[in-house]
Amino acid sequence: QAKAGGRNTIRFYDPDMQAVLEARSELESALRGAVVRNELQLFYQVQVAEQGRHIGAEALLRWKHPVLGMVSPARFIPVAEESGLILSLGQWVLETACAQLACWQFQPEFSELTIAVNVSARQFRQADFVSQVHSILLTSGVTASRLKLELTESLVLDNVEDTIRKMGELKALGVRFSMDDFGTGYSSLTYLKRLPLDQIKIDQSFVRDITTDQNDAAIVQTIIAMAQNLGLDVIAEGVETQAQCEFLELRGCRAYQGYFFGRPVEVQDFEAALLQREK
Ligand code: C2E
Ligand code: MG
Ligand code: MG
Ligand code: MG
């Protein structure tokens, strides 16, 4: 704590806090021009079904800052959320993912793939979110069912009525939905039943110790059973080992995503890996 600045101003200095604030505003101004400077990129992480059959990809945003290097989305997404930049970033992500789907549409090896896109709360709450997605689908000429939107529990619960209405309208277009990081939020079964979901994505925090932690194992088993009873697909994220995969499979999980099958990579590498796997 220190006395500083103007005569009547007492500022409380917390050096860590100050560093965070400065880094944030710096990050924010750098992020502001990231789209036009071509610093953003989508990486794709494979999603697989039984016997490693590839079924799709999750699009994960990457920001390559000329000086800072690769900035983690865990770091810049919150900044983008707070500043409102997430609206233009989110739009760019949807456009880029749909352009990729359009590219794959006429290549037999890739034409069945879906792309899952993470949607932030602020982006989803926009009054015209549904028509934004609709027009991106029309412009790209992509079959809507190839696009999967990943929502989080906190997004959904923040305004359940608005969520259900928008999900319903997007479902009517053919868009699919996955509930990301499932189990880390507070969604009640009542809500789950009311949401037009297609898939539940088991959070990686439960998968990590699944073979050693009985509580995690029990939670995962319960999530899978519940998904099955509700007629929903289930996918596990953060699968890093064969043992985790076998454990999940034994309990009825049929789709997986994680370093064991592939890290998020640039589209060229993603395509090469799939072609390699098919041989
Ligand atoms: P998420 O949607 O839960 O994405 C999964 C995260 O887990 C990704 O981190 C991915 O790289 C990582 N991951 C995948 N497999 C494994 C594994 O086997 N082990 C471990 N330890 N990690 C694994 P990433 O790419 O750093 O993204 C972090 C978060 O940032 C995402 O979490 C998502 O919430 C957000 N995010 C990323 N791209 C976007 C985007 O385009 N829009 C929005 N709104 N959020 C995004
Ligand atoms: Mg996700
Ligand atoms: Mg997730
Ligand atoms: Mg997660």
CSV table of C-alpha atoms and ligand atoms in Angstrom, one decimal:
chain,number,residue,atom,x,y,z
A,1,GLN,CA,0.0,0.0,0.0
A,2,ALA,CA,1.3,3.4,-0.8
A,3,LYS,CA,0.3,7.0,-1.1
A,4,ALA,CA,0.8,8.1,-4.7
A,5,GLY,CA,-0.6,10.2,-7.5
A,6,GLY,CA,-2.5,13.4,-6.8
A,7,ARG,CA,-2.6,15.0,-3.3
A,8,ASN,CA,-6.0,13.6,-2.3
A,9,THR,CA,-5.6,10.3,-4.0
A,10,ILE,CA,-4.6,7.2,-2.0
A,11,ARG,CA,-3.9,4.3,-4.2
A,12,PHE,CA,-3.5,0.9,-3.0
A,13,TYR,CA,-0.7,-0.9,-4.8
A,14,ASP,CA,-0.7,-4.5,-5.2
A,15,PRO,CA,2.3,-5.1,-7.6
A,16,ASP,CA,0.8,-8.4,-8.8
A,17,MET,CA,-2.5,-6.9,-9.4
A,18,GLN,CA,-0.9,-4.0,-11.3
A,19,ALA,CA,1.1,-6.4,-13.5
A,20,VAL,CA,-2.1,-8.2,-14.3
A,21,LEU,CA,-4.0,-5.1,-15.1
A,22,GLU,CA,-1.2,-3.8,-17.4
A,23,ALA,CA,-0.8,-7.1,-19.1
A,24,ARG,CA,-4.6,-7.2,-19.6
A,25,SER,CA,-4.9,-3.8,-21.2
A,26,GLU,CA,-1.8,-4.5,-23.3
A,27,LEU,CA,-3.3,-7.9,-24.3
A,28,GLU,CA,-6.5,-6.2,-25.0
A,29,SER,CA,-5.1,-3.6,-27.4
A,30,ALA,CA,-2.9,-6.2,-29.1
A,31,LEU,CA,-5.9,-8.5,-29.5
A,32,ARG,CA,-7.9,-5.7,-31.0
A,33,GLY,CA,-5.9,-5.8,-34.2
A,34,ALA,CA,-5.3,-9.5,-34.2
A,35,VAL,CA,-7.9,-10.4,-36.8
A,36,VAL,CA,-6.9,-7.8,-39.4
A,37,ARG,CA,-3.2,-8.6,-38.8
A,38,ASN,CA,-3.9,-12.2,-39.5
A,39,GLU,CA,-2.6,-13.4,-36.2
A,40,LEU,CA,-5.5,-15.7,-35.4
A,41,GLN,CA,-5.7,-19.3,-36.5
A,42,LEU,CA,-7.9,-22.2,-35.8
A,43,PHE,CA,-6.3,-25.5,-34.7
A,44,TYR,CA,-8.2,-28.7,-35.0
A,45,GLN,CA,-8.2,-31.6,-32.6
A,46,VAL,CA,-9.6,-34.9,-33.8
A,47,GLN,CA,-12.6,-36.6,-32.2
A,48,VAL,CA,-12.8,-40.3,-32.7
A,49,ALA,CA,-15.2,-43.2,-32.3
A,50,GLU,CA,-14.6,-46.9,-31.9
A,51,GLN,CA,-11.3,-48.2,-33.4
A,52,GLY,CA,-10.0,-44.7,-33.7
A,53,ARG,CA,-12.5,-43.9,-36.5
A,54,HIS,CA,-12.4,-40.1,-36.9
A,55,ILE,CA,-15.7,-38.4,-36.6
A,56,GLY,CA,-14.9,-34.8,-36.4
A,57,ALA,CA,-12.8,-32.0,-34.9
A,58,GLU,CA,-13.0,-29.4,-32.2
A,59,ALA,CA,-11.8,-26.0,-33.5
A,60,LEU,CA,-9.6,-24.3,-31.0
A,61,LEU,CA,-8.5,-20.7,-31.4
A,62,ARG,CA,-4.9,-19.8,-31.4
A,63,TRP,CA,-3.3,-16.4,-31.3
A,64,LYS,CA,0.2,-16.0,-32.6
A,65,HIS,CA,1.4,-12.6,-31.3
A,66,PRO,CA,4.5,-11.3,-33.2
A,67,VAL,CA,6.4,-10.7,-30.0
A,68,LEU,CA,4.6,-12.8,-27.3
A,69,GLY,CA,4.4,-15.8,-29.5
A,70,MET,CA,1.6,-18.3,-29.0
A,71,VAL,CA,-0.9,-16.8,-26.4
A,72,SER,CA,-3.1,-19.4,-24.8
A,73,PRO,CA,-6.8,-19.1,-25.2
A,74,ALA,CA,-7.1,-19.6,-21.4
A,75,ARG,CA,-5.4,-16.2,-21.2
A,76,PHE,CA,-6.9,-14.2,-24.0
A,77,ILE,CA,-10.5,-15.5,-24.1
A,78,PRO,CA,-11.3,-14.0,-20.7
A,79,VAL,CA,-9.9,-10.7,-21.9
A,80,ALA,CA,-11.8,-10.9,-25.1
A,81,GLU,CA,-15.0,-11.6,-23.1
A,82,GLU,CA,-14.6,-8.6,-20.8
A,83,SER,CA,-13.7,-6.2,-23.6
A,84,GLY,CA,-16.5,-7.4,-25.9
A,85,LEU,CA,-13.8,-8.3,-28.5
A,86,ILE,CA,-15.2,-11.9,-28.3
A,87,LEU,CA,-18.0,-10.8,-30.5
A,88,SER,CA,-15.8,-10.2,-33.5
A,89,LEU,CA,-13.5,-13.1,-32.6
A,90,GLY,CA,-16.4,-15.5,-32.2
A,91,GLN,CA,-17.8,-14.4,-35.5
A,92,TRP,CA,-14.4,-15.0,-37.2
A,93,VAL,CA,-14.2,-18.4,-35.6
A,94,LEU,CA,-17.6,-19.4,-36.9
A,95,GLU,CA,-16.8,-18.1,-40.4
A,96,THR,CA,-13.5,-19.8,-40.5
A,97,ALA,CA,-14.8,-23.2,-39.2
A,98,CYS,CA,-17.7,-23.1,-41.7
A,99,ALA,CA,-15.2,-22.2,-44.6
A,100,GLN,CA,-13.2,-25.3,-43.5
A,101,LEU,CA,-16.4,-27.4,-43.6
A,102,ALA,CA,-17.1,-26.1,-47.0
A,103,CYS,CA,-13.7,-27.1,-48.1
A,104,TRP,CA,-14.1,-30.6,-46.8
A,105,GLN,CA,-17.6,-31.0,-48.1
A,106,PHE,CA,-16.5,-32.2,-51.5
A,107,GLN,CA,-13.5,-34.3,-50.4
A,108,PRO,CA,-14.7,-37.8,-49.7
A,109,GLU,CA,-12.1,-38.4,-46.9
A,110,PHE,CA,-13.3,-35.4,-45.0
A,111,SER,CA,-16.9,-34.9,-46.1
A,112,GLU,CA,-18.4,-36.6,-43.1
A,113,LEU,CA,-16.5,-34.7,-40.5
A,114,THR,CA,-18.2,-32.3,-38.1
A,115,ILE,CA,-16.6,-29.3,-36.5
A,116,ALA,CA,-17.3,-28.3,-32.9
A,117,VAL,CA,-17.0,-24.6,-32.2
A,118,ASN,CA,-16.8,-23.1,-28.7
A,119,VAL,CA,-19.3,-20.4,-28.1
A,120,SER,CA,-18.9,-17.8,-25.4
A,121,ALA,CA,-21.7,-16.5,-23.3
A,122,ARG,CA,-21.5,-13.0,-24.5
A,123,GLN,CA,-21.5,-14.2,-28.1
A,124,PHE,CA,-24.5,-16.4,-27.6
A,125,ARG,CA,-26.5,-13.7,-25.8
A,126,GLN,CA,-26.4,-11.4,-28.8
A,127,ALA,CA,-30.0,-10.7,-29.9
A,128,ASP,CA,-29.1,-11.7,-33.5
A,129,PHE,CA,-26.9,-14.7,-32.7
A,130,VAL,CA,-29.2,-17.1,-34.5
A,131,SER,CA,-29.4,-15.1,-37.7
A,132,GLN,CA,-25.6,-14.6,-37.6
A,133,VAL,CA,-25.1,-18.4,-37.6
A,134,HIS,CA,-27.8,-18.8,-40.2
A,135,SER,CA,-26.2,-16.3,-42.6
A,136,ILE,CA,-22.7,-17.8,-42.1
A,137,LEU,CA,-24.2,-21.3,-42.9
A,138,LEU,CA,-25.9,-19.9,-46.0
A,139,THR,CA,-22.8,-18.0,-47.2
A,140,SER,CA,-20.5,-21.0,-46.8
A,141,GLY,CA,-23.0,-23.4,-48.2
A,142,VAL,CA,-22.4,-25.9,-45.5
A,143,THR,CA,-24.8,-28.5,-44.3
A,144,ALA,CA,-25.9,-27.3,-40.9
A,145,SER,CA,-25.6,-30.7,-39.2
A,146,ARG,CA,-21.8,-30.6,-39.7
A,147,LEU,CA,-21.6,-27.7,-37.3
A,148,LYS,CA,-21.7,-28.4,-33.6
A,149,LEU,CA,-21.8,-25.6,-31.1
A,150,GLU,CA,-20.3,-26.2,-27.7
A,151,LEU,CA,-22.0,-24.5,-24.8
A,152,THR,CA,-21.1,-24.5,-21.2
A,153,GLU,CA,-23.3,-25.1,-18.2
A,154,SER,CA,-22.8,-21.5,-16.9
A,155,LEU,CA,-23.8,-20.1,-20.3
A,156,VAL,CA,-27.0,-22.2,-20.4
A,157,LEU,CA,-28.0,-21.4,-16.8
A,158,ASP,CA,-27.4,-17.7,-17.1
A,159,ASN,CA,-30.7,-17.4,-19.0
A,160,VAL,CA,-32.4,-20.7,-19.5
A,161,GLU,CA,-35.4,-19.4,-21.4
A,162,ASP,CA,-33.3,-17.4,-23.9
A,163,THR,CA,-31.0,-20.4,-24.3
A,164,ILE,CA,-33.8,-22.8,-25.0
A,165,ARG,CA,-35.4,-20.5,-27.5
A,166,LYS,CA,-32.1,-19.9,-29.4
A,167,MET,CA,-31.1,-23.5,-29.3
A,168,GLY,CA,-34.5,-24.5,-30.6
A,169,GLU,CA,-34.2,-22.1,-33.6
A,170,LEU,CA,-30.7,-23.3,-34.4
A,171,LYS,CA,-31.8,-26.9,-34.1
A,172,ALA,CA,-34.5,-26.2,-36.6
A,173,LEU,CA,-31.8,-25.2,-39.0
A,174,GLY,CA,-30.0,-28.5,-38.3
A,175,VAL,CA,-27.2,-27.2,-36.1
A,176,ARG,CA,-26.1,-29.6,-33.3
A,177,PHE,CA,-25.2,-28.9,-29.7
A,178,SER,CA,-22.7,-30.3,-27.2
A,179,MET,CA,-22.5,-29.4,-23.5
A,180,ASP,CA,-18.9,-28.7,-22.9
A,181,ASP,CA,-17.0,-29.3,-19.6
A,182,PHE,CA,-19.9,-31.3,-18.3
A,183,GLY,CA,-19.9,-31.9,-14.6
A,184,THR,CA,-18.0,-28.8,-13.6
A,185,GLY,CA,-21.1,-26.6,-13.5
A,186,TYR,CA,-24.4,-26.8,-11.7
A,187,SER,CA,-26.9,-27.8,-14.3
A,188,SER,CA,-29.7,-29.7,-12.8
A,189,LEU,CA,-31.3,-32.7,-14.5
A,190,THR,CA,-34.5,-30.6,-15.0
A,191,TYR,CA,-32.7,-28.2,-17.3
A,192,LEU,CA,-30.8,-30.9,-19.0
A,193,LYS,CA,-34.1,-32.6,-20.0
A,194,ARG,CA,-35.4,-29.3,-21.4
A,195,LEU,CA,-32.4,-28.5,-23.5
A,196,PRO,CA,-32.3,-29.7,-27.1
A,197,LEU,CA,-28.8,-31.1,-26.7
A,198,ASP,CA,-27.2,-33.8,-28.9
A,199,GLN,CA,-24.1,-34.5,-26.9
A,200,ILE,CA,-22.6,-34.2,-23.5
A,201,LYS,CA,-18.9,-33.7,-23.2
A,202,ILE,CA,-17.3,-35.2,-20.0
A,203,ASP,CA,-14.9,-32.7,-18.6
A,204,GLN,CA,-11.2,-33.7,-18.7
A,205,SER,CA,-10.9,-33.1,-14.9
A,206,PHE,CA,-12.9,-36.3,-14.4
A,207,VAL,CA,-11.0,-38.2,-17.0
A,208,ARG,CA,-7.6,-37.4,-15.7
A,209,ASP,CA,-7.6,-39.8,-12.7
A,210,ILE,CA,-10.4,-42.1,-13.9
A,211,THR,CA,-8.3,-45.3,-13.5
A,212,THR,CA,-7.1,-44.5,-10.0
A,213,ASP,CA,-9.7,-42.2,-8.3
A,214,GLN,CA,-12.9,-44.1,-7.4
A,215,ASN,CA,-14.9,-40.9,-7.1
A,216,ASP,CA,-14.0,-39.7,-10.6
A,217,ALA,CA,-14.8,-43.2,-11.9
A,218,ALA,CA,-18.2,-43.1,-10.3
A,219,ILE,CA,-19.0,-39.6,-11.6
A,220,VAL,CA,-18.0,-40.6,-15.2
A,221,GLN,CA,-20.0,-43.8,-15.0
A,222,THR,CA,-23.0,-41.8,-13.8
A,223,ILE,CA,-22.7,-39.2,-16.5
A,224,ILE,CA,-22.5,-41.9,-19.2
A,225,ALA,CA,-25.5,-43.7,-17.8
A,226,MET,CA,-27.5,-40.5,-17.6
A,227,ALA,CA,-26.6,-39.5,-21.1
A,228,GLN,CA,-27.7,-42.8,-22.4
A,229,ASN,CA,-31.0,-42.6,-20.5
A,230,LEU,CA,-31.6,-39.1,-21.9
A,231,GLY,CA,-30.8,-40.4,-25.4
A,232,LEU,CA,-27.7,-38.1,-25.7
A,233,ASP,CA,-24.3,-38.9,-27.2
A,234,VAL,CA,-21.4,-38.7,-24.9
A,235,ILE,CA,-17.8,-37.8,-25.6
A,236,ALA,CA,-14.9,-37.7,-23.2
A,237,GLU,CA,-12.3,-34.9,-23.4
A,238,GLY,CA,-8.7,-35.0,-22.2
A,239,VAL,CA,-8.1,-38.7,-23.0
A,240,GLU,CA,-4.4,-39.1,-22.7
A,241,THR,CA,-3.8,-42.8,-22.3
A,242,GLN,CA,-4.9,-46.2,-23.6
A,243,ALA,CA,-6.0,-47.2,-20.0
A,244,GLN,CA,-8.3,-44.2,-19.8
A,245,CYS,CA,-9.8,-45.0,-23.1
A,246,GLU,CA,-10.4,-48.7,-22.3
A,247,PHE,CA,-11.9,-47.7,-19.0
A,248,LEU,CA,-14.3,-45.3,-20.7
A,249,GLU,CA,-15.2,-47.8,-23.4
A,250,LEU,CA,-16.0,-50.5,-20.8
A,251,ARG,CA,-18.5,-48.1,-19.3
A,252,GLY,CA,-20.3,-47.3,-22.5
A,253,CYS,CA,-18.5,-44.2,-23.8
A,254,ARG,CA,-18.2,-44.3,-27.6
A,255,ALA,CA,-16.4,-41.1,-28.5
A,256,TYR,CA,-13.1,-39.6,-27.4
A,257,GLN,CA,-11.0,-36.6,-27.7
A,258,GLY,CA,-7.5,-36.0,-26.2
A,259,TYR,CA,-3.8,-36.1,-26.7
A,260,PHE,CA,-3.9,-39.9,-26.9
A,261,PHE,CA,-5.5,-39.5,-30.3
A,262,GLY,CA,-4.1,-36.2,-31.4
A,263,ARG,CA,-3.2,-32.7,-30.2
A,264,PRO,CA,-4.8,-29.7,-31.7
A,265,VAL,CA,-2.9,-28.9,-34.9
A,266,GLU,CA,-3.1,-26.8,-38.0
A,267,VAL,CA,-5.5,-27.9,-40.6
A,268,GLN,CA,-2.7,-29.3,-43.0
A,269,ASP,CA,-1.4,-31.5,-40.2
A,270,PHE,CA,-4.9,-32.5,-39.2
A,271,GLU,CA,-5.7,-33.6,-42.7
A,272,ALA,CA,-2.3,-35.4,-43.1
A,273,ALA,CA,-2.8,-37.3,-39.8
A,274,LEU,CA,-6.3,-38.5,-40.9
A,275,LEU,CA,-5.1,-39.7,-44.3
A,276,GLN,CA,-2.2,-41.4,-42.5
A,277,ARG,CA,-4.5,-43.2,-40.1
A,278,GLU,CA,-6.8,-44.4,-42.9
A,279,LYS,CA,-4.0,-46.4,-44.5
B,1,C2E,P1,-12.3,-26.5,-24.1
B,1,C2E,O1,-13.4,-26.1,-25.0
B,1,C2E,O2,-12.7,-27.4,-22.9
B,1,C2E,O3,-11.2,-27.2,-24.9
B,1,C2E,C1,-10.4,-28.3,-24.5
B,1,C2E,C2,-9.0,-27.9,-24.1
B,1,C2E,O4,-8.3,-29.0,-23.6
B,1,C2E,C3,-8.2,-27.3,-25.2
B,1,C2E,O5,-7.3,-26.3,-24.6
B,1,C2E,C4,-7.4,-28.5,-25.6
B,1,C2E,O6,-6.2,-28.1,-26.3
B,1,C2E,C5,-7.1,-29.2,-24.3
B,1,C2E,N1,-6.9,-30.6,-24.5
B,1,C2E,C6,-7.3,-31.4,-25.4
B,1,C2E,N2,-6.9,-32.7,-25.2
B,1,C2E,C7,-6.2,-32.7,-24.1
B,1,C2E,C8,-5.6,-33.7,-23.3
B,1,C2E,O7,-5.6,-34.9,-23.6
B,1,C2E,N3,-5.0,-33.3,-22.1
B,1,C2E,C9,-5.0,-32.0,-21.7
B,1,C2E,N4,-4.4,-31.7,-20.6
B,1,C2E,N5,-5.6,-31.0,-22.4
B,1,C2E,C10,-6.2,-31.4,-23.6
B,1,C2E,P2,-7.1,-24.9,-25.3
B,1,C2E,O8,-7.0,-25.1,-26.8
B,1,C2E,O9,-6.0,-24.2,-24.6
B,1,C2E,O10,-8.4,-24.1,-25.0
B,1,C2E,C11,-8.8,-23.8,-23.7
B,1,C2E,C12,-10.2,-23.2,-23.7
B,1,C2E,O11,-10.3,-22.0,-24.4
B,1,C2E,C13,-11.2,-24.1,-24.3
B,1,C2E,O12,-11.6,-25.2,-23.4
B,1,C2E,C14,-12.4,-23.2,-24.6
B,1,C2E,O13,-13.1,-23.0,-23.4
B,1,C2E,C15,-11.6,-21.9,-24.9
B,1,C2E,N6,-11.6,-21.7,-26.3
B,1,C2E,C16,-10.7,-22.2,-27.2
B,1,C2E,N7,-11.0,-21.8,-28.5
B,1,C2E,C17,-12.1,-21.0,-28.4
B,1,C2E,C18,-13.0,-20.3,-29.3
B,1,C2E,O14,-12.8,-20.3,-30.5
B,1,C2E,N8,-14.0,-19.6,-28.8
B,1,C2E,C19,-14.3,-19.6,-27.4
B,1,C2E,N9,-15.3,-18.8,-27.0
B,1,C2E,N10,-13.5,-20.2,-26.5
B,1,C2E,C20,-12.5,-20.9,-27.0
B,2,MG,MG,-14.7,-27.0,-26.1
B,3,MG,MG,-14.2,-28.8,-22.9
B,4,MG,MG,-12.4,-28.2,-20.6
